[in-house]
Amino acid sequence: MRFIKIAHLVSLDVVLGTMAFQAFLHEIFLNDMPSFSEQLSLACAVWGIYLVDRIIDRKKGMVQDERHIFQSQHAIAMKIILVLLGLMGGVSTLFLDQHLIYFGFGLGAMMLIYWILWFYGFFNHLSSSKEILTALIYTMGVGASSWYRISWSVWTVLLAVMLFLLVFQNLGMYSLWEWEEVGQLKSIQSWKRILLGVEGIFLVLFVGMLFYFDEKIAFMPFAITFAIQCWIHYFSKNKLASRTWGELAYCSPFLYFAYEFFSK
């Protein structure tokens, strides 16, 4: 449990979940695993982005949870990790497909614009815009090594939309609970309606995809992640304290791979 706690405090649980879904998307779309350089570059990018996010939060005076406090107390160590991530991520790009590098530069530009708008408070004027853009960047990034290789179809797009909705639900839940602590009724009611809509659309798409595809087990990670997030949202007594399990829910593809291994 101590390792899980530390992994959460340094956002390593987010990295593991992202790598799990990257491998999962590769498996179901390409029937293969991502290369080591693809895994390493994604891990470095995601971990670096989350650490920089915390630094921006602290500079804006937004120390919200124990992760912010922990990383603030170990600020020098976090900066050293960022430098190492930059070096490893840079080396990994030498072994990536050129198309994926271009894709990554595009996402990097989006991330930079996102940070600038966030730092100067642009998202304060647009409801849920920060969560939507974050979920979009995550969805594009986690499947980057798959998206540029596959032939797009309606069902491919719908699967990407399902992943986007999962991430948006996760972000929206914590935005709602943070507003509940502040006590602004209008924002609370708005987020409750948004989350109900997101969950309803996800369920409709999920059921539809189950009817369309023969390999139902492929949707297990989506079902598990969605179920854990709904459990935290509707039944957890200390929701903000359950954030660790909300992040670890994205490691659910490991259960899919375990099933695939033992069923052969």
XYZ file of N, CA, C and O in Angstrom, residues 74 113 134 177 213:
20
model
N 8.996 18.199 -2.261
C 10.103 17.537 -2.958
C 10.309 18.186 -4.328
O 10.523 17.505 -5.334
N -0.333 25.388 -25.888
C -1.431 26.366 -25.937
C -2.350 26.184 -24.731
O -2.791 27.157 -24.103
N -8.536 18.681 -21.850
C -7.646 17.692 -21.242
C -8.000 16.284 -21.685
O -7.120 15.488 -22.034
N -16.711 17.627 -7.149
C -16.478 17.529 -5.711
C -15.700 18.732 -5.182
O -15.896 19.145 -4.041
N -19.740 -6.078 -31.875
C -18.521 -6.875 -31.897
C -18.736 -8.225 -31.229
O -19.423 -8.337 -30.209
